[in-house]
Amino acid sequence: MRTLLLGFAGILLAFSAQAKLNVVCTTPDLAAIAREVGGDRVDITTLTRPTEDPHFVDAKPSFIVKLNRADVLIHGGADLEVGWLPKLVEQARNAKIVSAAKGNVRCCEGVQMLEVPTTLDRSEGDIHAAGNPHYLVDPANAKIVAHHLAAAFAASDAAAGETFQANAAKFSAQLDAKLTEWTAQFAPFKGAKIVSYHKSWSYFAQRFGLEMNLFLEPKPGSPPSAAHLAGVIAKMKEQGVRVIIVDPYLDRKTAETVARATGAAVVDVAQFPGGVKGTEGGYIALMDHLVNSLTKALTK
Amino acid sequence: MKMKTLSVLFAGFCALPLSAQETNSLAQFQQRLDAMQANFERTLAAQRAEIDALKQELAAQRAAPPRPLLAETPPVASGASVLSAPAAPLRIGKGASYMDIGLVGTFAAGGSTANDFESLQLGGHDPNQRGFTMQGVELNLQGAVDSYFRGNANILFSVDGGGESFMELEEAWLETVTLPGNFTLRAGQFLSDFGRINTQHPHSWGFVDAPLVSARLLGPDGLRNPGARLAWLAPTPFFTELSFGIQNSHGETAASFRSEGHSHGGGAKEGVPFGFRHPDNDRGVRGFGDLLFTPRLATSFDLTDTQTLLLGVSAAFGPNSSGGSGDNRTQIYGVDAYWKWKPANAHGGFPFVSLQTEAMLRRYQLGAFDWDENADGRVDAGEVVDPGTGLPAVLARETVTDYGFYSQLLYGFRKDWVAGLRFDYVGGNTADYERLGLTLDGAALGRDPVRDERWRISPNLTWYPSEFSKVRLQYNHDDRARIGRDHSVWLQFEFLLGAHAAHKF
């Protein structure tokens, strides 16, 4: 009996030593980076799907259960998840992930935010007080997030701290190498104009020297009106814009209508790995796909 | 020393021959000098404060975690960009502030073929007159109190049908942030955790008015009172929450319990059973038995990636103030279901389909009551008469049962547009007091209008110009037993200022 108990205790000890960090990520892009940094030392749960609009997610009760068991919560911050995450964290009853806890990782910290409004005025549309929250489409910001995650994982699992740091460094090195490639691919298209539906590609445009100043929606969050689209079509013709990009959750039909009127091509893009076919492999696979499909469309 | 005396003497000498007017101008000069000095000191103090603040900010920024190095690929700085850091007070709306402040204003306009709006529109904030109704302006304040509690307050301002302004404290509570054992404790004034609609504020309802069943059985303003509530998240693989609330059972926001007012027959308010309530029963809390208890169990499953189901059972137990003995009790039971479908590529939350249903049953013990309240053995005005005896009615204790349900379907068929359809039904058993053929001031009372059968069907269409405003058009087709059919049309407007608190599922 005693040996049995001892054996049982031994198994428990071994189990707890081996226990992986339970990591909950709000969006699949954060999850992809968490996977690179955490490796086999973390179990990752992603709340939103890659095809989903991350601004509008239902605060499903099943998320409460996932957050209740989390060691670390990774979120973009910058108000991206403000419409649904706070209520979930409130109900999760988990001291490890409340806003002040070390297990609550706001990835936007340290990121140079774009489009931070000087005044908050909702007549300008649904603007984010902390700036444009779609910062992860700039690979440089992915490196910042990777470093955040290494530090956050190490804080919860000190024994694997070096592994996390090494993984983050490896991922950063890969990104650096890739970034040189991607920048070279975009070099012939410096200043090329691309139309997007929502203002969610500013960081990408800035990184690769593209111009994305035309949007299918008149103001962030407002549906496109006929008058606005007519204006966009006129400007596209005038400026010779040949590419329109659309995220999976946005209305492709509107983009197609504008494309027909202007002779431009519609390119399916996603901010999240798995959002378009061929991007399931992770963050680098996603960026590869984005760079390849956009440079291809711009070449035409 | 000598110098000083001399100068004083000199000043005195100079002052002596001065006229009164010149003395005044000297005083004015002195005043201006004083003012200038005070001004200078103020400026100095302000600058000192500013320097201190800057020093603190610098210290805070030094204390903040260092930015990871990005030697090879520095982010390109653009016009409006700022380094996001936890110490920098970037935001006013949410997060960085000590309190989120939101204001929701709801108005309605419309009319009905019915004239008895009091019994047509049961909810306390329903549109309730022809023309315009100010349904309410709700101020919501919430935030972290400290590292142990979060606080929430909902204050409602409104204008009643007569143009009188009033204010209600809907909710004001604090809740623990991290109680061990998966518990949450809430204390203060709050909406009882019963079913779905009762805990939702009117601006998150899918319809212009309250469902009949909740307004009739729980009360026009819902069931809410000061108290405490303990909620436990069970360690099951799917969501299971068990909660238990203890609240006061008296006051107008506990209509089926010991709600105030000595109401008799025709004076009974909608939502309260035909009231035989002795004024002695309108009292505070004497013991444990005078409290209201509300247990609830809720569970939820994701049926598929795009479909979620939430099921709940609730109950409310407490004393009521009917009869003369003060020991009569009410039990309310409820079941609720909510199902929602939203595709994996929804934009701005659209399209979606949701179905919400709640059914409730109330057992209300009506205490024995002698209508001859002044004990003069004769029928006086305002006393209910038993036709069998021709004397003031003496009613025996009985338990009456009321029930009902509503079911509402919402279809967000395109971005910012929602079509809704709701079906309401309420009814109750015919009680002994309704069978006796009682009369009041010569008129037969018959079936109690607040317990009689009724159904209603309400299609509506809502347009959300943005997340922060909505316009809703609703038609109500009412059918009330012994009253007849009525048609009502309401147009509702709503605006939201400030923080928009995240909604529960």
Short mmCIF file of C-alpha atoms in Angstrom, two decimals, chain A residues 49-53 55-66 68-69 77-79 81-96 98-100 106 108-118 120 122 125-126 128-130 138-141 143-145 147-148 172 176 179 197-198 206-207 217 221-224 248-251, chain B residues 65 67-78 80-86 90-94 142 150 152 173 175-179 182-184 229 231-242 300-302 304-310 340 342-349 414-416 465 467-468 496-505:
data_model
loop_
_atom_site.label_atom_id
_atom_site.label_comp_id
_atom_site.label_asym_id
_atom_site.label_seq_id
_atom_site.Cartn_x
_atom_site.Cartn_y
_atom_site.Cartn_z
CA ARG A 49 -10.38 31.36 -35.85
CA PRO A 50 -8.07 32.59 -38.62
CA THR A 51 -10.98 33.61 -40.84
CA GLU A 52 -12.74 35.55 -38.09
CA ASP A 53 -13.03 39.29 -37.52
CA HIS A 55 -12.87 42.88 -33.34
CA PHE A 56 -16.18 41.06 -33.02
CA VAL A 57 -15.92 37.74 -31.25
CA ASP A 58 -18.63 36.25 -29.08
CA ALA A 59 -17.59 35.88 -25.45
CA LYS A 60 -18.51 32.19 -25.49
CA PRO A 61 -18.72 30.46 -22.10
CA SER A 62 -16.32 27.77 -23.38
CA PHE A 63 -13.66 30.51 -23.51
CA ILE A 64 -14.22 31.12 -19.79
CA VAL A 65 -13.31 27.50 -19.09
CA LYS A 66 -10.18 27.78 -21.26
CA ASN A 68 -9.83 29.51 -16.13
CA ARG A 69 -7.17 26.87 -16.76
CA GLY A 77 -3.70 44.61 -26.50
CA ALA A 78 -4.26 47.97 -28.16
CA ASP A 79 -8.03 47.47 -27.85
CA GLU A 81 -10.07 42.40 -28.22
CA VAL A 82 -11.71 45.08 -26.07
CA GLY A 83 -15.23 44.11 -27.12
CA TRP A 84 -15.07 40.60 -25.75
CA LEU A 85 -11.93 39.74 -23.76
CA PRO A 86 -12.43 41.84 -20.58
CA LYS A 87 -15.75 40.15 -19.74
CA LEU A 88 -14.15 36.73 -20.21
CA VAL A 89 -11.17 37.49 -17.99
CA GLU A 90 -13.59 38.81 -15.34
CA GLN A 91 -15.50 35.55 -15.34
CA ALA A 92 -12.46 33.27 -15.59
CA ARG A 93 -11.63 33.52 -11.87
CA ASN A 94 -7.95 33.04 -12.64
CA ALA A 95 -5.46 35.13 -10.66
CA LYS A 96 -2.67 34.21 -13.09
CA VAL A 98 -5.88 39.18 -14.54
CA SER A 99 -4.61 42.39 -16.07
CA ALA A 100 -1.98 43.06 -13.41
CA ARG A 106 -0.10 42.54 -23.70
CA CYS A 108 1.65 45.59 -28.13
CA GLU A 109 3.95 46.85 -25.40
CA GLY A 110 7.09 48.20 -27.00
CA VAL A 111 5.52 48.29 -30.46
CA GLN A 112 5.70 51.62 -32.29
CA MET A 113 1.98 52.14 -32.74
CA LEU A 114 0.69 53.82 -35.88
CA GLU A 115 -2.33 56.06 -36.29
CA VAL A 116 -2.68 56.95 -32.63
CA PRO A 117 -5.49 59.50 -32.62
CA THR A 118 -4.73 62.85 -31.02
CA LEU A 120 -10.96 60.63 -29.71
CA ARG A 122 -16.32 58.60 -32.94
CA GLY A 125 -15.46 55.95 -37.31
CA ASP A 126 -14.52 53.16 -34.99
CA HIS A 128 -8.80 52.66 -31.53
CA ALA A 129 -7.53 54.93 -28.79
CA ALA A 130 -4.24 53.05 -28.58
CA ASP A 138 5.16 43.89 -39.81
CA PRO A 139 7.73 41.12 -39.19
CA ALA A 140 9.77 43.51 -37.03
CA ASN A 141 6.86 43.60 -34.61
CA LYS A 143 10.21 39.88 -33.22
CA ILE A 144 9.10 42.19 -30.41
CA VAL A 145 6.25 39.81 -29.62
CA HIS A 147 10.80 38.49 -27.07
CA HIS A 148 7.75 39.32 -24.93
CA SER A 172 14.17 36.28 -34.78
CA ASP A 176 15.75 38.64 -40.19
CA LEU A 179 12.89 40.02 -44.03
CA TYR A 197 -11.04 47.11 -47.47
CA HIS A 198 -10.26 47.96 -43.82
CA GLN A 206 5.08 50.92 -44.07
CA ARG A 207 7.49 48.03 -43.80
CA GLU A 217 -14.95 51.37 -46.30
CA GLY A 221 -16.12 50.03 -39.36
CA SER A 222 -18.59 51.79 -41.68
CA PRO A 223 -20.00 49.81 -44.62
CA PRO A 224 -19.01 51.04 -48.10
CA PRO A 248 -11.44 36.50 -45.37
CA TYR A 249 -14.13 38.07 -43.15
CA LEU A 250 -14.69 41.08 -45.39
CA ASP A 251 -17.11 41.34 -48.27
CA PRO B 65 10.52 46.84 -19.27
CA ARG B 67 12.20 47.59 -25.45
CA PRO B 68 13.65 44.63 -27.26
CA LEU B 69 16.49 45.60 -29.50
CA LEU B 70 15.87 45.69 -33.21
CA ALA B 71 19.19 46.83 -34.49
CA GLU B 72 18.85 45.69 -38.08
CA THR B 73 15.23 46.57 -38.63
CA PRO B 74 14.15 49.63 -36.69
CA PRO B 75 10.47 50.41 -37.15
CA VAL B 76 10.03 53.30 -39.52
CA ALA B 77 8.69 56.26 -37.62
CA SER B 78 5.69 57.91 -39.21
CA ALA B 80 1.35 59.99 -35.70
CA SER B 81 3.07 57.22 -33.84
CA VAL B 82 3.75 56.69 -30.21
CA LEU B 83 5.46 54.09 -28.11
CA SER B 84 2.84 52.05 -26.32
CA ALA B 85 3.91 51.56 -22.73
CA PRO B 86 1.93 50.63 -19.64
CA LEU B 90 -2.53 56.86 -23.35
CA ARG B 91 -6.17 56.19 -23.16
CA ILE B 92 -9.25 57.84 -21.83
CA GLY B 93 -11.89 55.36 -22.92
CA LYS B 94 -10.78 52.09 -21.42
CA GLN B 142 -17.18 50.34 -13.85
CA ARG B 150 -14.07 45.31 -9.28
CA ASN B 152 -19.98 48.43 -11.18
CA TRP B 173 -22.02 46.21 -6.55
CA GLU B 175 -17.20 41.68 -6.93
CA THR B 176 -14.11 39.74 -5.98
CA VAL B 177 -11.42 39.43 -8.63
CA THR B 178 -9.61 36.31 -7.49
CA LEU B 179 -11.30 34.41 -4.75
CA ASN B 182 -13.15 29.25 -8.57
CA PHE B 183 -15.59 31.35 -6.58
CA THR B 184 -16.80 34.89 -7.21
CA ARG B 229 -24.24 36.30 -4.55
CA ALA B 231 -20.96 31.94 -8.02
CA TRP B 232 -18.81 28.88 -8.60
CA LEU B 233 -17.27 27.71 -11.84
CA ALA B 234 -17.37 23.91 -11.72
CA PRO B 235 -14.24 22.01 -12.80
CA THR B 236 -16.04 20.36 -15.72
CA PRO B 237 -14.63 20.23 -19.26
CA PHE B 238 -17.52 22.40 -20.45
CA PHE B 239 -18.84 25.58 -18.86
CA THR B 240 -20.90 24.96 -15.72
CA GLU B 241 -21.64 27.71 -13.26
CA LEU B 242 -23.56 27.35 -10.06
CA SER B 300 -22.83 25.77 -22.10
CA PHE B 301 -21.49 23.73 -25.01
CA ASP B 302 -20.04 24.59 -28.38
CA THR B 304 -19.85 23.02 -33.56
CA ASP B 305 -17.20 25.62 -34.32
CA THR B 306 -19.95 28.04 -35.25
CA GLN B 307 -22.77 27.12 -32.88
CA THR B 308 -23.01 27.61 -29.13
CA LEU B 309 -25.73 26.55 -26.74
CA LEU B 310 -26.28 27.93 -23.23
CA LYS B 340 -26.35 31.22 -31.50
CA LYS B 342 -22.23 32.79 -36.43
CA PRO B 343 -20.14 31.71 -39.43
CA ALA B 344 -16.36 31.48 -39.25
CA ASN B 345 -15.92 34.47 -41.54
CA ALA B 346 -18.45 36.83 -39.94
CA HIS B 347 -17.73 40.51 -40.42
CA GLY B 348 -18.47 42.93 -37.60
CA GLY B 349 -20.49 40.17 -35.90
CA ARG B 414 -26.54 41.59 -43.29
CA LYS B 415 -24.02 43.81 -41.60
CA ASP B 416 -25.75 46.19 -39.17
CA PRO B 465 -25.75 52.74 -38.01
CA GLU B 467 -21.88 49.93 -32.79
CA PHE B 468 -22.94 52.99 -30.82
CA LEU B 496 -24.23 55.32 -26.62
CA LEU B 497 -21.53 57.67 -25.38
CA GLY B 498 -18.24 56.75 -23.85
CA ALA B 499 -17.15 53.24 -22.97
CA HIS B 500 -19.10 50.36 -24.39
CA ALA B 501 -18.73 47.58 -21.89
CA ALA B 502 -18.08 44.15 -23.37
CA HIS B 503 -21.19 41.97 -23.38
CA LYS B 504 -21.57 38.58 -21.80
CA PHE B 505 -22.58 35.76 -24.13
#
